Coordinates of C-alpha atoms in Angstrom, one line a residue:
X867 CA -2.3 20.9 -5.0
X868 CA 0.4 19.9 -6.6
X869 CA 3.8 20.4 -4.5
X870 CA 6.2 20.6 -7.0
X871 CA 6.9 23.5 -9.9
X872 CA 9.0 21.7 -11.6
X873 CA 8.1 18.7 -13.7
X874 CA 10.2 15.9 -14.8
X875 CA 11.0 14.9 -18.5
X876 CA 12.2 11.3 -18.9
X877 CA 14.6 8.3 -20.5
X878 CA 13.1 4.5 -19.6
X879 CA 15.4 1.9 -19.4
X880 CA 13.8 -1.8 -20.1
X881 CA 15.5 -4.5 -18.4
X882 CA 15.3 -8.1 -20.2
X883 CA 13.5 -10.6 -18.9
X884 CA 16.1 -13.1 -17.7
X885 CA 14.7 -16.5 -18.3
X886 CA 16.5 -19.5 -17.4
X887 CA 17.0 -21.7 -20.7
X888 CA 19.1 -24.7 -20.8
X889 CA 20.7 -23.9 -24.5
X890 CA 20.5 -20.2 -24.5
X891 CA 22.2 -17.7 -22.3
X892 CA 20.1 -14.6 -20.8
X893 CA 19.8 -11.7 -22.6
X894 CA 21.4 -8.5 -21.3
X895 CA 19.5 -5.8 -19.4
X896 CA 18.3 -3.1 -22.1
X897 CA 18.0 0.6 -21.9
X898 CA 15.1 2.6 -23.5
X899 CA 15.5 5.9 -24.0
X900 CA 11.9 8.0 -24.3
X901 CA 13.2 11.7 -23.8
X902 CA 12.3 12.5 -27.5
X903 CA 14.6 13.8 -30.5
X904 CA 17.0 15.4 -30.7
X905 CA 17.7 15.3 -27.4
X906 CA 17.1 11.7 -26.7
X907 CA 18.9 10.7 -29.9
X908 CA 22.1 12.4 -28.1
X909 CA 21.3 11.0 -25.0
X910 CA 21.0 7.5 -26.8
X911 CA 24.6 8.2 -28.5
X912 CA 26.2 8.6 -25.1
X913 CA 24.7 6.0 -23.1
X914 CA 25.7 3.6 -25.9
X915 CA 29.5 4.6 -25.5
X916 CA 29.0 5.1 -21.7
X917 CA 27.6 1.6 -21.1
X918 CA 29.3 -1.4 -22.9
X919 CA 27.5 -4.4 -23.3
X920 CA 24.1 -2.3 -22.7
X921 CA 21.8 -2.5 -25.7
X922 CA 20.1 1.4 -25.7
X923 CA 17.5 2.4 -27.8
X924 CA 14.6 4.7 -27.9
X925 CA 11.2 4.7 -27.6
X926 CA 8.0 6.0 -27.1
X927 CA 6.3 6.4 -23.9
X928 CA 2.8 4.6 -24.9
X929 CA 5.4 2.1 -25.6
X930 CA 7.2 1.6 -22.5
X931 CA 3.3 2.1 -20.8
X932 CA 2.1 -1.1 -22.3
X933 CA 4.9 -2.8 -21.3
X934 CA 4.4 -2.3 -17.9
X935 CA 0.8 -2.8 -18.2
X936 CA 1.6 -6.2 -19.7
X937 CA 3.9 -7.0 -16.5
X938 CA 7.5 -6.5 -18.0
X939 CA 10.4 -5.4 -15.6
X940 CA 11.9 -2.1 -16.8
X941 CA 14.0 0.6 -15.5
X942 CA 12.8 4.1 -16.6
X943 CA 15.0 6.9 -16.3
X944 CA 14.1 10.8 -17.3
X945 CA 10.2 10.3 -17.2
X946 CA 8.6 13.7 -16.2
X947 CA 6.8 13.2 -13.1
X948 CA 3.3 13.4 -15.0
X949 CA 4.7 10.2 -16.8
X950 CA 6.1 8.7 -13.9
X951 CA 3.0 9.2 -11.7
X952 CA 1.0 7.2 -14.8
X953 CA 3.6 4.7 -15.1
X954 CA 2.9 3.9 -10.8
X955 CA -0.6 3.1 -12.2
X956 CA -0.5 0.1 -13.8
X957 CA 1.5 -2.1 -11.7
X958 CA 3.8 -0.3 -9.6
X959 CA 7.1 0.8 -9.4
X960 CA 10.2 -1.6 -8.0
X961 CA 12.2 -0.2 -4.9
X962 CA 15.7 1.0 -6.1
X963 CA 17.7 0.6 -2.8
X964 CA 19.9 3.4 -1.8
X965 CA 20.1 4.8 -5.5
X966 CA 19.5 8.5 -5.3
X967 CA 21.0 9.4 -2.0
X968 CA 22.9 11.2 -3.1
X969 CA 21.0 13.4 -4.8
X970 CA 19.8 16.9 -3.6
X971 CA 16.6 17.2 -1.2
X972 CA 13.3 16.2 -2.9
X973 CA 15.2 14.4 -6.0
X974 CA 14.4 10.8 -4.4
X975 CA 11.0 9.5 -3.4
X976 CA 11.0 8.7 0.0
X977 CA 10.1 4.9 -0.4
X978 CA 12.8 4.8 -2.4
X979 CA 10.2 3.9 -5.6
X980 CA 12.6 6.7 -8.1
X981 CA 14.9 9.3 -8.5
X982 CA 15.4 12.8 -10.3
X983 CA 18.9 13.1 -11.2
X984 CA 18.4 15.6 -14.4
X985 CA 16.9 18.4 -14.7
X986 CA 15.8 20.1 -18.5
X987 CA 14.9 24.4 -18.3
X988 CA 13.0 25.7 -21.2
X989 CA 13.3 28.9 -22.5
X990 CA 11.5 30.7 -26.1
X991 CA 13.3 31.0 -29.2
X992 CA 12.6 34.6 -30.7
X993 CA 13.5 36.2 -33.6
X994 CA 16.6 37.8 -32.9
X995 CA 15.4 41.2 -34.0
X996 CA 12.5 40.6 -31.6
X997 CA 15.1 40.3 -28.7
X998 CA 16.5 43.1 -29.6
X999 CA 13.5 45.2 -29.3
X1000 CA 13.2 43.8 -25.7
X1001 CA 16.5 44.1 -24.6
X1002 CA 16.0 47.9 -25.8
X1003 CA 14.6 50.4 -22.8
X1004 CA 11.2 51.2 -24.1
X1005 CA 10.6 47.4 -24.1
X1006 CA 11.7 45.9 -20.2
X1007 CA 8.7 43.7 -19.8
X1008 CA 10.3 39.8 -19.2
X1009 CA 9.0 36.8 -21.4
X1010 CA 6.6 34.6 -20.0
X1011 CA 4.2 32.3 -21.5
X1012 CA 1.4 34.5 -20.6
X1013 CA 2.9 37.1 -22.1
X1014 CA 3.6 34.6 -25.2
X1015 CA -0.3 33.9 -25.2
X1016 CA -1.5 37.9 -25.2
X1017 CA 1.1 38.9 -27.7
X1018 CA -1.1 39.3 -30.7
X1019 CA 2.2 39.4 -33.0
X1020 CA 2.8 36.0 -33.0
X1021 CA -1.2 34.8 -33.9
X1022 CA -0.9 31.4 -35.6
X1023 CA 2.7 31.7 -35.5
X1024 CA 3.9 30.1 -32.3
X1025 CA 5.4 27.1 -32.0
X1026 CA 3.7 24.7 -28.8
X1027 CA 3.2 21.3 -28.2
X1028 CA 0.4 20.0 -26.8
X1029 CA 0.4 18.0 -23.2
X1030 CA -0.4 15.5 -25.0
X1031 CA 3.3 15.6 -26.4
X1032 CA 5.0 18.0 -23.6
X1033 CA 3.1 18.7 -20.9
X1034 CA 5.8 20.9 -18.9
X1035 CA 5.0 24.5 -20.1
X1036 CA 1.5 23.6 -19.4
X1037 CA 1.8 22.6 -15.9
X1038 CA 4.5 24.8 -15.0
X1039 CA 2.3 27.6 -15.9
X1040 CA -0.4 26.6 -14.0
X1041 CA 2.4 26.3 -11.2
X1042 CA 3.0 29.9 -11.7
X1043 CA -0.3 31.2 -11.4
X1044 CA -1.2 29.0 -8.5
X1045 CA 2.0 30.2 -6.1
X1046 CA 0.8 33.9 -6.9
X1047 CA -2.5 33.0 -4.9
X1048 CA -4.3 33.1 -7.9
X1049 CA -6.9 29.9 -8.7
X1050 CA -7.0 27.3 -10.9
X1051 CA -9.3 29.7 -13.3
X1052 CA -6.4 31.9 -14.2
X1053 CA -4.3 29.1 -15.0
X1054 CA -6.9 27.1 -17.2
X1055 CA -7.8 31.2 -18.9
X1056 CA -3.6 31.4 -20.0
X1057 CA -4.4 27.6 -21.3
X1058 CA -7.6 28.6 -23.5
X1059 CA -6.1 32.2 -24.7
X1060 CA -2.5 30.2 -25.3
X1061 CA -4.8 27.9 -27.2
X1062 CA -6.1 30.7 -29.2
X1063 CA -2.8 32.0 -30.2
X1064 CA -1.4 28.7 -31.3
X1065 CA -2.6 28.0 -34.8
X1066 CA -0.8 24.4 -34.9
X1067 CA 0.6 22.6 -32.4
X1068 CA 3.5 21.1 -32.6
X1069 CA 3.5 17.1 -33.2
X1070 CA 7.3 17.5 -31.5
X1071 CA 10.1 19.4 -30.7
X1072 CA 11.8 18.3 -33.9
X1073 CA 8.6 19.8 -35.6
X1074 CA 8.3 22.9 -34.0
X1075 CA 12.0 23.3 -35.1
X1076 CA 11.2 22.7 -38.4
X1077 CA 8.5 25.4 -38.6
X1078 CA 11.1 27.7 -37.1
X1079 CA 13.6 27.4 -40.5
X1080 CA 11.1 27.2 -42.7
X1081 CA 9.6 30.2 -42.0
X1082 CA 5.8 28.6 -40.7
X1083 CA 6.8 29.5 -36.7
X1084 CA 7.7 32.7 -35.5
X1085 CA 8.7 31.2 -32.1
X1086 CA 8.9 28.4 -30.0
X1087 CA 8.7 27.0 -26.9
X1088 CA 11.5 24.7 -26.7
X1089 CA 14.1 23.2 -24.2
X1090 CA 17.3 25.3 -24.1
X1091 CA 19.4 22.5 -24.5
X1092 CA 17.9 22.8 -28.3
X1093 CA 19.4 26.4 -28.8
X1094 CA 22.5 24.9 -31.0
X1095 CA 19.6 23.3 -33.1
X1096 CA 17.8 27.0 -34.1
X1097 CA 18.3 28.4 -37.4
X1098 CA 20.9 31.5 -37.6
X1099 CA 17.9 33.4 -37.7
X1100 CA 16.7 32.9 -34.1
X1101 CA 17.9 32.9 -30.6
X1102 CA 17.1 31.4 -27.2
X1103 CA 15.4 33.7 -24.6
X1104 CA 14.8 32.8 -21.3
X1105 CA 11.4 32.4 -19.5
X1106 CA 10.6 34.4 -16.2
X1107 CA 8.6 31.5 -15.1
X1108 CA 11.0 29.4 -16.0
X1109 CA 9.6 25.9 -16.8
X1110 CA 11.3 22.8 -15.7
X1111 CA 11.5 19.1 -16.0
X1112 CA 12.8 16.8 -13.5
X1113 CA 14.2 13.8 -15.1
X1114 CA 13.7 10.5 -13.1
X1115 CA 14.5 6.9 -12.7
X1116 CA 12.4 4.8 -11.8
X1117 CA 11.7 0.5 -12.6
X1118 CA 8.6 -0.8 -13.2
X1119 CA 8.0 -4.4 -12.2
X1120 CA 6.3 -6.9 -9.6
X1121 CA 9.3 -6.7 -7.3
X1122 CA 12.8 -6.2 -6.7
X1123 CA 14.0 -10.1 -5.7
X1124 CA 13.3 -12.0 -9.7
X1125 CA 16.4 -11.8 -11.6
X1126 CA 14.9 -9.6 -14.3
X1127 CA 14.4 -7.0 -11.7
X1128 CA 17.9 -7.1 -10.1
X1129 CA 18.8 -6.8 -13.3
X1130 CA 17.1 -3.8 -14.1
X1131 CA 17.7 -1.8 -10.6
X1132 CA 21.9 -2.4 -11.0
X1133 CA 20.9 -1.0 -14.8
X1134 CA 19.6 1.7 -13.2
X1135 CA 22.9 2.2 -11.0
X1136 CA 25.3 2.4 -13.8
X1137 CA 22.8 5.2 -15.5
X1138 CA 22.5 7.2 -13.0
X1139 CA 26.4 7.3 -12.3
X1140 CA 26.8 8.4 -15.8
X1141 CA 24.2 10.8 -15.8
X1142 CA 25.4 12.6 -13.3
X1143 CA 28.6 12.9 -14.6
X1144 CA 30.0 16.5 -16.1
X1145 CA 30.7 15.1 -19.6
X1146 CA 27.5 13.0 -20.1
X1147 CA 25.4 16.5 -18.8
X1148 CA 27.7 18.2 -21.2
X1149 CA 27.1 16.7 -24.4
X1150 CA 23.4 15.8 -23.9
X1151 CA 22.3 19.2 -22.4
X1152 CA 20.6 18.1 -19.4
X1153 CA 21.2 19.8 -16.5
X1154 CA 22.1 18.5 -12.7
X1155 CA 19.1 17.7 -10.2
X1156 CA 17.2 20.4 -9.0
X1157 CA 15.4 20.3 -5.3
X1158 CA 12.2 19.7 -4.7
X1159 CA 9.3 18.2 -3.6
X1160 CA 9.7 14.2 -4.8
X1161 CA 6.1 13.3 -4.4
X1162 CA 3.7 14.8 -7.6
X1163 CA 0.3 15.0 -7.6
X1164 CA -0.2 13.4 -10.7
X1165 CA -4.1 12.9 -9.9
X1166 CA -4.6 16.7 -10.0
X1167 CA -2.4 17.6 -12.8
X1168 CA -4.5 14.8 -15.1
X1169 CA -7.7 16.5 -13.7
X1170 CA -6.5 19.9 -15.2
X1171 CA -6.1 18.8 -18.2
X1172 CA -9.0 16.5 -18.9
X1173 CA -11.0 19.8 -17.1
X1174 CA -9.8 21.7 -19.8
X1175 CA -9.5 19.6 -22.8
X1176 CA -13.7 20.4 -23.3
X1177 CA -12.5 24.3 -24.6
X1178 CA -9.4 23.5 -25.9
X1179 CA -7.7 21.5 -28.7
X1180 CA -4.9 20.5 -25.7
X1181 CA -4.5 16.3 -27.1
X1182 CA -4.4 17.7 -30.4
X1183 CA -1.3 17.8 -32.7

């Protein structure tokens, strides 16, 4: 079982391989943003200015996966813990030293391997005359995502993405269903009836907040840190079970004593000191680590969803 509710999202930071030529100098440890947009263009923005001398850029996660399956030295920072636990696959993951220390209980694995400095909550942006009705006494029930998956009202008009894309709200319901002493049946029947209600999913946030202004989505299931990005017309609600990702740091490599890997591990430092920091939190809308468990079962969270991918369209977009 897994032994963590909250999940991590996630920023990769790819270290340059430093090799020793006699006419050129090395090249300088790179950072590689995969949180996606907006948020990781912000987050982008910031480390640029934050980090002088650093080159930062985004990029996908299948990109940063082949990398490391191909035996580059990275560091990878904000990864949910699904990602990380796939990125520990290929080749491993580098020891960081003493980096995350600091951080609360549960925010640092215990071999040292990453770290969870961020955290990202998600919430549902309604209508606002639909929060209205909620907030008004004949209408107290909280949002959830179940609820989100049995309200016919929003049939084909409900903004998701797919695990495939953003597995958080997926797993964290799940989660939810699992700490009620439920079994794994009721999670995987809100997955197909969620399924059901959704008549697109989402190829991104960006996408889903798209739908939202033009008028194709009637809600979303979005970060919060994205309510400044929804049209005048909507609002962020908050969820009772309260999804969350974990953002971590990690570097993937062969081991910490080649230069590329040194490298990429005092990279790593100087993120995490500026991550952590009020202003960077601040203008990219991550929040501050959250405790938990720092181990994820990533094995039984890929067994959910390839369980349920036979009923449902969940690797569509």
């Amino acid at each position: 079982m897994l032994r963590c509710g909250a999940l991590v999202c996630v920023v990769a930071l790819t270290g340059a391989r430093l090799v020793a030529q006699a006419a050129a100098p090395a090249a300088p440890a790179g950072v590689q943003v995969v949180l996606p947009p907006p948020i990781g263009g912000v987050v982008v923005d910031v480390l640029r200015a934050s980090l002088p001398g650093a080159v930062v850029e985004s990029a996908t996660f299948a990109q940063v996966l082949r990398a490391a399956e191909a035996g580059e030295t990275h560091v990878v920072a904000g990864l949910t813990e699904l990602q990380i636990w796939q990125l520990r696959q290929p080749r491993g993951l580098v020891p960081l030293g003493d980096l995350g220390r600091d951080l609360p209980p549960g925010c640092r694995n215990a071999a040292g391997l990453f770290c969870l400095p961020w955290s990202l909550p998600y919430g549902v942006a309604l209508p606002k005359q639909a929060q209205a009705h909620a907030a008004s006494p004949a209408s107290q029930e909280p949002w959830t995502i179940e609820r989100l998956a049995l309200d016919t009202h929003w049939q084909d008009r409900l903004g998701f993405c797919p695990p495939v894309v953003d597995a958080v709200p997926w797993l964290a319901t799940m989660m939810s269903r699992l700490r009620r002493g439920e079994r794994e049946t009721a999670g995987f029947g809100v997955w197909t009836t969620l399924d059901a209600r959704v008549g697109r999913y989402s190829e991104s946030w960006s996408a889903s907040l798209e739908g939202l202004t033009v008028g194709r989505l009637d809600a979303a299931v979005l970060p919060v840190a994205l309510a400044s990005a929804l049209p005048n017309s909507h609002a962020m609600t908050t969820l009772e079970d309260a999804p969350v990702a974990r953002l971590g740091v990690a570097v993937v490599g062969d081991g910490d004593a080649s230069p590329a890997a040194k490298a990429a591990i005092a990279l790593a430092q100087r993120v995490v000191e500026v991550g952590v920091s009020a202003p960077f939190q601040q203008r990219t809308g991550l929040g501050p680590a959250l405790a938990g468990a720092a181990d994820f079962d990533g094995a039984e969270a890929a067994a959910w969803l390839a369980q349920d991918r036979k009923s449902t369209r969940l690797n569509s977009s």
